[in-house]
Short mmCIF file of C-alpha atoms and ligand atoms in Angstrom, two decimals:
data_model
loop_
_atom_site.label_atom_id
_atom_site.label_comp_id
_atom_site.label_asym_id
_atom_site.label_seq_id
_atom_site.Cartn_x
_atom_site.Cartn_y
_atom_site.Cartn_z
CA MET A 11 -5.36 25.01 -14.29
CA ALA A 12 -2.03 24.21 -13.47
CA SER A 13 -1.80 20.01 -12.96
CA SER A 14 -0.08 20.10 -9.54
CA THR A 15 2.27 23.22 -7.28
CA PHE A 16 2.67 20.72 -4.30
CA GLU A 17 5.95 18.65 -4.70
CA LEU A 18 6.72 16.08 -1.80
CA PRO A 19 10.01 17.16 -0.52
CA ALA A 20 11.83 14.09 0.03
CA ARG A 21 10.76 10.50 -1.51
CA GLY A 22 12.39 7.48 -1.59
CA SER A 23 15.09 6.21 -3.08
CA PHE A 24 15.34 2.62 -5.57
CA PRO A 25 17.18 0.88 -7.41
CA THR A 26 16.73 0.82 -11.22
CA VAL A 27 15.38 -2.44 -12.82
CA GLU A 28 15.86 -3.03 -16.71
CA LEU A 29 14.88 -5.67 -19.12
CA ALA A 30 17.94 -7.04 -21.44
CA LYS A 31 18.25 -9.89 -23.40
CA LYS A 32 21.95 -10.00 -23.30
CA ALA A 33 24.57 -9.13 -19.94
CA PRO A 34 26.39 -6.36 -21.22
CA LYS A 35 30.05 -6.29 -21.48
CA GLN A 36 30.66 -4.99 -18.35
CA ALA A 37 29.05 -4.34 -15.06
CA ASP A 38 29.91 -4.43 -11.66
CA ALA A 39 28.84 -7.48 -10.28
CA LEU A 40 26.88 -10.67 -11.60
CA LEU A 41 23.83 -11.39 -9.04
CA ILE A 42 23.34 -14.81 -9.05
CA ALA A 43 21.04 -17.30 -7.10
CA THR A 44 22.43 -20.43 -5.21
CA PHE A 45 20.46 -23.15 -2.96
CA ALA A 46 20.16 -24.81 0.14
CA GLY A 47 20.52 -28.49 -0.82
CA GLU A 48 20.46 -31.35 1.37
CA GLU A 49 24.26 -31.89 1.04
CA GLY A 50 24.49 -28.13 1.53
CA LEU A 51 24.98 -25.30 -1.29
CA GLU A 52 23.95 -26.03 -5.00
CA VAL A 53 24.27 -23.43 -7.79
CA PRO A 54 21.96 -23.56 -10.44
CA GLY A 55 23.26 -23.08 -13.93
CA THR A 56 22.87 -19.32 -15.50
CA SER A 57 23.59 -17.92 -18.51
CA LEU A 58 25.74 -15.42 -16.64
CA LEU A 59 28.73 -17.91 -16.34
CA GLY A 60 29.86 -20.89 -18.53
CA SER A 61 30.62 -24.16 -17.03
CA SER A 62 33.78 -23.86 -15.60
CA ALA A 63 33.24 -20.17 -14.40
CA LEU A 64 30.42 -21.71 -12.24
CA ARG A 65 32.17 -24.21 -11.00
CA SER A 66 35.16 -21.98 -9.78
CA THR A 67 32.26 -19.59 -8.24
CA TYR A 68 31.18 -22.49 -6.83
CA GLU A 69 34.42 -23.48 -5.14
CA ALA A 70 34.51 -19.46 -4.13
CA LEU A 71 31.34 -19.86 -2.19
CA ALA A 72 31.92 -22.51 -0.41
CA ALA A 73 35.25 -21.57 0.45
CA VAL A 74 33.65 -18.40 2.83
CA GLY A 75 31.12 -20.92 4.18
CA ALA A 76 27.78 -19.52 1.53
CA THR A 77 24.83 -22.33 2.61
CA GLY A 78 22.34 -21.12 0.24
CA LYS A 79 19.99 -20.33 2.96
CA ALA A 80 16.80 -17.51 2.58
CA GLY A 81 18.47 -14.13 2.13
CA GLU A 82 21.68 -14.81 2.76
CA ILE A 83 24.14 -12.58 0.73
CA VAL A 84 27.81 -13.61 -0.40
CA LYS A 85 30.23 -12.01 -2.22
CA VAL A 86 33.37 -13.55 -3.69
CA PRO A 87 35.60 -12.41 -6.35
CA ALA A 88 34.51 -12.88 -10.11
CA PRO A 89 35.86 -15.49 -12.01
CA GLN A 90 38.41 -14.16 -15.10
CA LYS A 91 36.42 -13.15 -17.97
CA ALA A 92 33.09 -13.08 -16.35
CA GLY A 93 33.11 -9.11 -17.08
CA ALA A 94 32.49 -8.57 -13.70
CA ALA A 95 34.34 -7.51 -10.59
CA GLN A 96 32.43 -9.72 -8.31
CA VAL A 97 29.50 -12.37 -7.91
CA ILE A 98 27.09 -11.94 -5.49
CA ALA A 99 25.45 -14.96 -4.46
CA LEU A 100 21.51 -14.41 -3.64
CA GLY A 101 20.39 -17.44 -1.02
CA LEU A 102 16.85 -18.85 -2.33
CA GLY A 103 17.02 -21.41 0.32
CA ASP A 104 14.93 -25.12 -0.10
CA VAL A 105 14.46 -25.29 -4.09
CA GLU A 106 11.54 -27.65 -2.86
CA ALA A 107 10.32 -24.29 -0.98
CA LEU A 108 10.65 -21.56 -3.48
CA ASP A 109 7.67 -19.48 -4.45
CA ASP A 110 6.86 -15.92 -5.52
CA GLU A 111 7.02 -15.32 -1.71
CA ALA A 112 10.35 -16.55 -1.02
CA LEU A 113 11.65 -14.93 -4.20
CA ARG A 114 10.09 -11.46 -3.65
CA ARG A 115 11.42 -11.94 -0.32
CA ALA A 116 15.07 -12.97 -1.30
CA ALA A 117 14.94 -10.77 -4.23
CA GLY A 118 14.28 -7.52 -1.61
CA SER A 119 17.12 -8.56 0.94
CA ALA A 120 19.47 -8.18 -2.53
CA ALA A 121 18.37 -5.01 -2.94
CA ARG A 122 19.19 -3.93 -0.02
CA GLY A 123 22.29 -5.55 0.57
CA THR A 124 23.70 -4.13 -2.48
CA ALA A 125 23.55 0.16 -2.59
CA GLY A 126 26.72 1.19 -3.61
CA VAL A 127 27.53 -2.10 -5.48
CA GLY A 128 26.84 0.35 -8.68
CA THR A 129 25.56 -2.12 -11.95
CA ILE A 130 24.53 -5.60 -11.50
CA VAL A 131 23.40 -8.18 -14.15
CA THR A 132 20.75 -10.88 -12.94
CA THR A 133 19.56 -13.84 -14.51
CA LEU A 134 17.14 -14.13 -11.20
CA ALA A 135 13.36 -13.45 -13.53
CA ASP A 136 14.56 -17.09 -14.45
CA PHE A 137 12.84 -18.01 -10.79
CA GLY A 138 9.93 -15.64 -11.60
CA VAL A 139 9.87 -12.24 -13.40
CA THR A 140 6.96 -10.46 -11.26
CA ALA A 141 8.03 -11.58 -8.34
CA ALA A 142 12.10 -10.62 -9.25
CA VAL A 143 11.06 -7.45 -10.50
CA GLU A 144 8.97 -6.41 -7.49
CA GLY A 145 11.10 -8.22 -4.76
CA LEU A 146 14.13 -5.91 -6.71
CA ILE A 147 12.61 -2.64 -6.81
CA LEU A 148 10.24 -2.86 -3.29
CA GLY A 149 13.35 -4.02 -1.11
CA GLY A 150 15.70 -1.38 -2.39
CA TYR A 151 13.29 1.43 -2.04
CA ALA A 152 15.05 3.29 1.44
CA TYR A 153 13.11 6.55 2.76
CA ARG A 154 15.74 8.92 4.39
CA GLY A 155 13.97 11.84 5.06
CA ILE A 156 14.24 15.18 4.22
CA ARG A 157 17.82 16.17 4.36
CA SER A 158 20.79 19.14 4.09
CA THR A 159 23.09 16.53 2.76
CA GLU A 160 22.61 14.45 -0.36
CA LEU A 161 23.09 10.51 -0.98
CA THR A 162 26.46 9.19 -0.48
CA ASP A 163 28.11 7.08 -3.13
CA LYS A 164 27.73 4.00 -0.16
CA GLU A 165 23.88 4.83 -0.48
CA GLN A 166 23.08 4.97 -4.10
CA PRO A 167 20.73 1.92 -5.13
CA ALA A 168 22.06 -0.27 -7.52
CA SER A 169 21.39 -0.42 -11.25
CA PHE A 170 19.98 -4.11 -11.89
CA ILE A 171 19.75 -5.47 -15.52
CA VAL A 172 17.62 -8.25 -15.69
CA VAL A 173 18.96 -11.11 -18.77
CA ALA A 174 15.92 -12.59 -19.72
CA ASP A 175 14.38 -13.31 -23.24
CA LYS A 176 12.20 -10.44 -25.18
CA SER A 177 8.88 -12.25 -24.67
CA VAL A 178 8.73 -11.78 -20.56
CA SER A 179 8.84 -7.96 -21.74
CA GLU A 180 5.04 -7.07 -21.15
CA GLU A 181 5.04 -9.22 -17.60
CA PHE A 182 8.30 -7.16 -16.78
CA GLU A 183 6.66 -3.80 -17.35
CA ALA A 184 3.75 -4.50 -15.64
CA ALA A 185 5.90 -5.79 -12.38
CA ARG A 186 7.48 -2.15 -12.65
CA THR A 187 4.55 -0.97 -12.97
CA VAL A 188 3.10 -1.77 -9.74
CA ALA A 189 5.81 -2.16 -8.13
CA GLU A 190 6.39 1.52 -8.47
CA SER A 191 2.92 2.39 -7.28
CA VAL A 192 3.34 1.01 -4.22
CA LEU A 193 6.42 3.43 -3.88
CA LEU A 194 4.08 6.14 -4.45
CA ALA A 195 2.05 4.92 -1.79
CA ARG A 196 4.92 4.69 0.65
CA ASP A 197 6.33 7.98 -0.41
CA LEU A 198 2.68 9.30 0.55
CA VAL A 199 3.13 7.94 3.88
CA ASN A 200 6.29 9.00 4.57
CA ALA A 201 5.68 12.41 4.19
CA PRO A 202 5.22 14.54 7.11
CA ALA A 203 2.05 15.97 8.56
CA ASN A 204 3.62 19.69 8.20
CA GLU A 205 4.43 18.96 4.53
CA LEU A 206 1.82 16.29 3.85
CA TYR A 207 -2.15 17.67 4.13
CA PRO A 208 -5.46 17.81 3.01
CA GLU A 209 -5.07 20.81 0.45
CA SER A 210 -1.37 19.73 -0.40
CA TYR A 211 -2.53 16.15 -0.53
CA ALA A 212 -5.58 16.61 -2.85
CA ASP A 213 -3.00 18.81 -5.26
CA PHE A 214 -0.47 16.90 -5.49
CA LEU A 215 -2.99 13.73 -5.77
CA SER A 216 -4.75 15.99 -8.71
CA GLY A 217 -1.25 16.20 -10.74
CA GLN A 218 -0.65 12.58 -10.68
CA ALA A 219 -3.77 11.29 -11.63
CA LYS A 220 -4.09 13.90 -14.10
CA GLU A 221 -0.54 12.32 -15.44
CA ALA A 222 -2.11 8.91 -15.54
CA GLY A 223 -4.40 9.70 -17.54
CA LEU A 224 -7.67 10.04 -14.64
CA ASP A 225 -10.18 12.22 -14.24
CA VAL A 226 -9.97 14.31 -10.97
CA GLU A 227 -12.47 16.20 -9.25
CA VAL A 228 -11.48 17.73 -5.87
CA LEU A 229 -14.35 19.52 -3.50
CA ASP A 230 -13.37 21.94 -0.50
CA GLU A 231 -14.50 22.76 2.46
CA LYS A 232 -17.23 24.97 0.82
CA GLN A 233 -18.54 22.62 -1.51
CA LEU A 234 -18.46 20.02 0.80
CA GLU A 235 -20.65 21.89 3.85
CA LYS A 236 -23.52 22.36 0.68
CA GLN A 237 -23.27 18.97 -0.36
CA GLY A 238 -23.51 17.54 3.39
CA PHE A 239 -20.23 15.81 4.13
CA GLY A 240 -20.86 16.18 7.29
CA GLY A 241 -18.57 13.36 8.29
CA ILE A 242 -15.61 14.86 6.69
CA LEU A 243 -16.26 18.25 7.87
CA ALA A 244 -17.28 17.27 11.51
CA VAL A 245 -12.87 15.51 11.73
CA GLY A 246 -11.89 19.06 9.63
CA LYS A 247 -13.22 21.51 12.20
CA GLY A 248 -10.52 21.04 14.69
CA SER A 249 -7.54 21.99 12.23
CA ALA A 250 -6.40 25.10 10.42
CA ARG A 251 -6.34 23.13 7.39
CA PRO A 252 -9.59 22.40 6.01
CA PRO A 253 -10.63 18.89 4.65
CA ARG A 254 -10.52 17.57 1.23
CA LEU A 255 -12.78 14.79 -0.88
CA VAL A 256 -10.98 13.86 -3.77
CA ARG A 257 -12.33 11.64 -6.77
CA LEU A 258 -10.68 9.84 -9.48
CA SER A 259 -11.88 8.18 -12.27
CA TRP A 260 -10.76 5.40 -14.75
CA LYS A 261 -13.28 4.51 -17.76
CA PRO A 262 -11.86 3.02 -20.12
CA LYS A 263 -14.28 2.01 -23.13
CA LYS A 264 -14.09 -1.57 -23.31
CA ALA A 265 -15.38 -2.46 -19.48
CA LYS A 266 -18.11 -4.02 -17.87
CA LYS A 267 -17.75 -4.06 -14.25
CA HIS A 268 -17.10 -0.81 -12.04
CA VAL A 269 -15.37 -0.76 -9.20
CA ALA A 270 -15.13 2.14 -6.74
CA LEU A 271 -12.48 2.29 -3.89
CA VAL A 272 -12.29 4.11 -0.86
CA GLY A 273 -9.25 5.18 1.41
CA LYS A 274 -9.10 6.53 4.47
CA GLY A 275 -7.22 10.29 4.42
CA ILE A 276 -6.33 11.65 7.76
CA THR A 277 -2.92 13.25 7.29
CA PHE A 278 -2.61 13.50 10.95
CA ASP A 279 -4.38 11.92 13.88
CA THR A 280 -4.03 13.79 16.83
CA GLY A 281 -7.78 11.87 17.94
CA GLY A 282 -9.25 15.42 18.69
CA ILE A 283 -10.56 16.57 21.81
CA SER A 284 -10.01 12.59 23.06
CA LEU A 285 -6.90 13.35 22.57
CA LYS A 286 -3.48 10.29 22.45
CA PRO A 287 -1.30 10.02 24.73
CA GLY A 288 2.61 12.01 23.08
CA ASN A 289 4.16 8.68 23.32
CA GLY A 290 4.19 7.86 19.68
CA MET A 291 1.18 10.21 18.28
CA TRP A 292 4.49 11.06 15.42
CA ASP A 293 3.16 8.08 13.43
CA MET A 294 -0.11 8.83 12.56
CA ILE A 295 1.76 10.66 10.11
CA SER A 296 0.90 7.09 8.13
CA ASP A 297 -2.93 7.41 8.82
CA MET A 298 -3.68 8.48 5.25
CA GLY A 299 -2.34 4.99 4.29
CA GLY A 300 -5.58 4.02 2.92
CA SER A 301 -5.83 6.61 0.29
CA ALA A 302 -2.17 6.33 -0.58
CA ALA A 303 -2.49 3.03 -1.46
CA MET A 304 -5.89 3.11 -3.47
CA ALA A 305 -4.81 6.19 -5.20
CA ALA A 306 -1.65 4.37 -5.75
CA THR A 307 -4.02 1.62 -6.97
CA ILE A 308 -6.21 3.64 -9.23
CA ILE A 309 -2.93 5.17 -10.97
CA ALA A 310 -1.33 2.06 -11.51
CA ALA A 311 -4.54 0.23 -12.78
CA ALA A 312 -4.55 3.65 -15.13
CA LYS A 313 -1.39 2.45 -16.72
CA LEU A 314 -1.68 -1.12 -16.85
CA LYS A 315 -5.18 -0.05 -18.93
CA LEU A 316 -7.29 -2.12 -17.23
CA PRO A 317 -10.63 -2.94 -18.54
CA VAL A 318 -12.91 -2.22 -15.83
CA GLN A 319 -14.55 1.10 -14.49
CA ILE A 320 -12.98 2.55 -11.40
CA THR A 321 -13.73 5.82 -9.25
CA ALA A 322 -11.57 6.31 -5.84
CA THR A 323 -13.37 8.43 -3.32
CA LEU A 324 -10.59 9.87 -0.81
CA PRO A 325 -11.69 12.38 2.10
CA LEU A 326 -8.58 13.99 3.18
CA ALA A 327 -8.65 15.66 6.75
CA GLU A 328 -6.67 16.68 9.79
CA ASN A 329 -8.05 15.56 13.35
CA MET A 330 -6.78 18.48 15.92
CA PRO A 331 -8.35 19.27 19.03
CA GLY A 332 -8.49 22.95 17.55
CA SER A 333 -11.05 25.39 19.31
CA GLY A 334 -14.05 24.54 16.70
CA ALA A 335 -13.19 21.16 17.24
CA THR A 336 -15.65 18.64 17.68
CA ARG A 337 -17.03 17.54 20.92
CA PRO A 338 -18.00 14.47 22.47
CA GLY A 339 -21.34 14.63 22.53
CA ASP A 340 -21.84 15.85 19.75
CA VAL A 341 -23.84 15.12 16.97
CA ILE A 342 -23.00 14.82 13.60
CA THR A 343 -25.11 14.52 9.80
CA HIS A 344 -23.37 12.25 7.81
CA TYR A 345 -23.48 12.63 3.99
CA GLY A 346 -27.13 11.12 2.70
CA GLY A 347 -28.83 11.75 6.25
CA LEU A 348 -27.75 9.61 8.75
CA THR A 349 -26.71 10.95 12.28
CA SER A 350 -24.28 9.94 14.47
CA GLU A 351 -23.76 10.31 18.50
CA VAL A 352 -19.71 11.26 18.18
CA LEU A 353 -18.86 9.96 21.41
CA ASN A 354 -15.17 9.74 21.20
CA THR A 355 -13.42 11.86 18.14
CA ASP A 356 -10.13 9.18 17.84
CA ALA A 357 -12.58 6.92 16.42
CA GLU A 358 -12.70 9.81 13.23
CA GLY A 359 -11.17 7.44 10.56
CA ARG A 360 -14.72 6.06 10.26
CA LEU A 361 -16.91 9.70 10.60
CA VAL A 362 -14.75 10.61 6.64
CA LEU A 363 -14.88 6.81 5.54
CA SER A 364 -18.98 6.93 5.89
CA ASP A 365 -19.26 9.69 4.05
CA ALA A 366 -17.01 8.51 1.18
CA ILE A 367 -18.62 5.58 1.45
CA ALA A 368 -22.25 6.99 0.68
CA ARG A 369 -21.15 8.97 -1.84
CA ALA A 370 -19.41 6.08 -3.72
CA SER A 371 -22.74 3.93 -3.42
CA GLU A 372 -24.61 6.76 -5.07
CA ASP A 373 -22.80 5.65 -8.44
CA LYS A 374 -24.31 2.10 -7.80
CA PRO A 375 -20.67 0.45 -8.56
CA ASP A 376 -20.72 -4.01 -8.53
CA TYR A 377 -17.77 -3.13 -6.14
CA LEU A 378 -17.19 -1.33 -3.28
CA ILE A 379 -13.10 -1.86 -1.47
CA GLU A 380 -12.23 0.20 1.29
CA THR A 381 -9.10 0.51 3.01
CA ALA A 382 -7.98 2.15 6.20
CA THR A 383 -5.45 2.19 8.78
CA LEU A 384 -9.23 2.38 11.46
CA THR A 385 -7.95 0.64 14.31
CA GLY A 386 -5.76 -0.35 17.22
CA ALA A 387 -7.87 -3.39 17.41
CA GLN A 388 -6.35 -4.88 14.80
CA ILE A 389 -3.40 -5.16 15.91
CA VAL A 390 -4.92 -6.65 19.05
CA ALA A 391 -6.40 -8.91 16.67
CA LEU A 392 -3.88 -9.69 14.38
CA GLY A 393 -0.59 -8.57 15.18
CA SER A 394 1.49 -5.87 13.06
CA ARG A 395 1.74 -7.66 9.51
CA THR A 396 -1.98 -9.32 8.77
CA SER A 397 -5.05 -7.07 7.69
CA GLY A 398 -8.11 -7.98 8.88
CA ILE A 399 -10.69 -8.08 5.93
CA MET A 400 -14.40 -7.61 6.94
CA GLY A 401 -17.48 -7.24 4.19
CA SER A 402 -19.75 -9.13 1.73
CA GLU A 403 -18.85 -12.63 2.40
CA VAL A 404 -17.91 -14.15 -0.52
CA PHE A 405 -16.20 -11.47 -2.03
CA ARG A 406 -14.14 -10.54 1.77
CA ASP A 407 -12.57 -14.39 1.66
CA ARG A 408 -11.57 -13.93 -1.97
CA LEU A 409 -9.95 -10.35 -1.38
CA ALA A 410 -8.13 -12.16 1.88
CA GLU A 411 -7.06 -15.13 -0.21
CA ILE A 412 -5.45 -12.56 -2.63
CA GLY A 413 -3.74 -10.63 0.02
CA ARG A 414 -2.36 -14.12 0.55
CA GLU A 415 -1.04 -15.17 -2.80
CA VAL A 416 0.43 -11.71 -3.36
CA GLY A 417 2.66 -11.42 -0.53
CA GLU A 418 -0.04 -8.93 1.89
CA ASN A 419 -0.37 -11.01 4.80
CA ALA A 420 -4.63 -11.00 5.33
CA TRP A 421 -7.22 -13.04 6.95
CA ALA A 422 -11.28 -12.87 6.72
CA MET A 423 -12.98 -11.31 10.00
CA PRO A 424 -17.29 -11.67 11.11
CA LEU A 425 -18.93 -8.43 11.24
CA LEU A 426 -21.20 -9.66 14.77
CA GLU A 427 -24.68 -9.66 15.15
CA GLU A 428 -24.28 -7.75 18.39
CA HIS A 429 -22.75 -5.07 16.85
CA ASP A 430 -26.16 -4.14 14.90
CA GLU A 431 -27.91 -3.61 18.60
CA GLU A 432 -24.83 -2.02 20.17
CA ILE A 433 -24.51 0.49 17.43
CA LYS A 434 -27.45 2.09 17.92
CA SER A 435 -27.50 5.63 19.91
CA GLN A 436 -30.07 7.56 22.93
CA ALA A 437 -29.12 10.50 20.47
CA ALA A 438 -28.86 10.10 17.26
CA ASP A 439 -28.89 6.94 14.62
CA ILE A 440 -26.18 5.86 15.91
CA ARG A 441 -23.06 5.81 18.07
CA ASN A 442 -19.20 6.13 16.42
CA ILE A 443 -17.88 3.77 19.52
CA ASN A 444 -19.18 0.91 21.14
CA ALA A 445 -20.34 0.81 24.99
CA LYS A 446 -17.97 -2.30 24.96
CA ARG A 447 -13.90 -2.51 24.49
CA GLU A 448 -14.38 -6.02 23.16
CA GLY A 449 -14.42 -6.60 19.08
CA GLY A 450 -13.21 -3.24 18.61
CA MET A 451 -12.06 -3.79 15.00
CA GLU A 452 -15.58 -5.59 13.63
CA PHE A 453 -17.38 -2.19 16.02
CA ALA A 454 -15.98 0.08 12.90
CA GLY A 455 -17.15 -2.47 10.18
CA THR A 456 -20.23 -2.61 11.66
CA TYR A 457 -20.33 1.25 11.49
CA LEU A 458 -19.05 1.45 8.09
CA LYS A 459 -21.66 -1.04 7.09
CA GLN A 460 -24.91 1.24 7.09
CA PHE A 461 -23.15 3.27 4.76
CA VAL A 462 -22.83 0.67 1.94
CA GLY A 463 -25.56 0.59 -0.48
CA GLU A 464 -28.13 -1.67 -1.28
CA GLY A 465 -26.50 -5.09 -3.47
CA ILE A 466 -22.79 -3.41 -3.36
CA GLU A 467 -20.29 -6.88 -2.73
CA TRP A 468 -17.59 -4.30 -0.17
CA ALA A 469 -14.89 -5.38 1.69
CA HIS A 470 -13.54 -3.20 4.10
CA ILE A 471 -9.56 -3.36 4.82
CA ASP A 472 -8.26 -2.35 7.92
CA ILE A 473 -4.70 -2.20 7.55
CA ALA A 474 -3.61 -0.55 10.56
CA GLY A 475 -0.68 -2.66 11.59
CA PRO A 476 0.45 -4.11 8.05
CA SER A 477 0.74 -0.59 6.20
CA TRP A 478 3.13 0.80 8.59
CA ASN A 479 7.07 -0.96 9.74
CA GLY A 480 7.54 0.02 13.34
CA SER A 481 11.14 -2.81 13.05
CA ALA A 482 13.93 -3.50 11.06
CA PRO A 483 13.39 -4.15 6.94
CA ARG A 484 13.03 -7.60 6.45
CA GLY A 485 12.83 -8.88 2.87
CA TYR A 486 11.28 -6.53 0.85
CA THR A 487 9.47 -4.67 3.59
CA PRO A 488 11.49 -1.29 4.44
CA LYS A 489 11.33 0.36 7.77
CA ARG A 490 8.54 3.05 7.55
CA ALA A 491 5.71 2.51 5.38
CA THR A 492 4.99 -0.89 3.61
CA GLY A 493 2.17 0.01 0.62
CA VAL A 494 -0.09 -2.43 1.40
CA PRO A 495 -2.36 -3.58 0.27
CA VAL A 496 -1.78 -1.59 -3.13
CA ARG A 497 -0.72 -5.11 -4.55
CA THR A 498 -3.78 -6.63 -3.58
CA VAL A 499 -6.30 -4.33 -4.84
CA VAL A 500 -4.43 -4.11 -8.45
CA ALA A 501 -5.00 -7.98 -8.21
CA ALA A 502 -8.05 -8.16 -7.02
CA LEU A 503 -9.07 -5.34 -10.09
CA ARG A 504 -7.16 -7.49 -12.58
CA GLU A 505 -9.41 -10.51 -11.58
CA ILE A 506 -12.41 -8.66 -11.80
CA ALA A 507 -11.38 -7.25 -14.91
CA GLU A 508 -10.66 -10.84 -16.69
CA ALA A 509 -13.77 -12.45 -15.57
N1 BES B 300 -5.67 5.91 13.52
C1 BES B 300 -6.48 5.10 14.68
C2 BES B 300 -5.98 3.67 14.41
C3 BES B 300 -4.53 2.96 14.65
C4 BES B 300 -4.27 2.76 15.67
C5 BES B 300 -3.91 3.31 13.05
C6 BES B 300 -2.69 2.23 15.71
C7 BES B 300 -2.66 2.47 13.44
C8 BES B 300 -1.82 1.76 14.56
C9 BES B 300 -7.54 5.71 14.71
O1 BES B 300 -8.57 6.53 14.28
C10 BES B 300 -7.96 5.07 16.14
O2 BES B 300 -7.75 6.00 16.85
N2 BES B 300 -9.10 4.49 16.43
C11 BES B 300 -9.22 4.15 17.84
C12 BES B 300 -11.02 3.87 17.85
C13 BES B 300 -11.60 3.66 19.15
C14 BES B 300 -11.60 5.39 20.05
C15 BES B 300 -12.41 2.99 19.60
C16 BES B 300 -8.43 2.50 18.62
O3 BES B 300 -8.33 2.15 17.62
O4 BES B 300 -8.08 3.11 19.73
MN1 MN B 301 -8.46 8.24 15.83
ZN1 ZN B 302 -7.13 7.55 13.63
#
């Protein structure tokens, strides 16, 4: 079988970031850090500038009003014999407040502000290797869509040469691997739904996964039917493009723990017969963000050779109102046998995820982490930048903490006792929506809980808001797809692998 026949029609561009022991003799610019001190601008020492060059650079920056505040970018001519035409000063803010997230954000601003500059030498890794690399790559990513014209010189991302000791090369490579995996998730989420549909998506993932050394299994609609994946089929039935279930596995020899990953893969969500209003419906191209994040995560784990067994189960379907579509009131049978009354076809994510969670649970993993653009209620409760995490209490709390540690804000949310009653249906075992509007995010969590196998530590991460940035770029977060929560789940896998 050919490894993949489908390629994404467009991918974002991003800066190259290379590690070097010594600065090259010539470059287009030097990127140095500045701080906002109590008495104004401060310029810390850097191996890129000798003491007199540092002094004249300080004076040039002060003369044009540089303050060193976080994210500030000021360009001045470089001193003589600096080996570059200009110095770009990047504000890191208050030195006391500098942490990884502040560095990542500043590095992201630097990468966004330096398209077209060319080759840039920097010692930014002096303040944190992983954060500097992640910030530059994630912040420098730009998706310009499917175009008839090439990138102009001015739009060309910079090439960063990070000057640092060789001893950091392992950390450097790992950071680049993780950051590039986040970009894979972004590229997938940014792709329009006429290009990325279950079959093409499954095909693309197969190719990427095989390249990374993963085992791949793809179930088509006939196999889904045979094996009883009633939730995935019910959602996929309204579309001319049939659903798929993709299973990717990483099985290193030394693994002590097994982690199941599950991600929502609705390639477009019209709502189905419970049709969404037209305004803003287009951004439902991002409704496969959970699956993209989990695919990118398992690929990253393989490239990092993490000593933990991982199986990703990704249900892919297009939620359309075609003549074969599921109707409100229909009763479906999930994988494993539980029946559900579909009272609203726009609550489709839980239908495909439940089949996937039930299937993943059969493998008896130690942990199950699932993520999905599941509810508008998540955005109402926590805003558009903070994920809501539900599930086994200790594991849920730890994942939320990890999310905050890596700069992917997250907050633990409870499952509600009352929903255990309210989920009961008159026509089936359970119903897919609550009769009341309140607690919509938590109700979805309770729905998923029905399918998690006994004894499995599980967490459900609702990323409806954080997976997509509908506003202007900020820090290392571009417009459109963000790639959340790839870095959180990679960090969790590392922690489980080390335990
Ligand atoms: N994909 C949506 C949730 C969503 C909304 C994601 C906004 C990102 C931004 C999901 O399938 C959905 O439509 N959920 C419904 C559930 C309701 C019918 C119970 C919702 O949140 O309105
Ligand atoms: Mn929906
Ligand atoms: Zn949806």
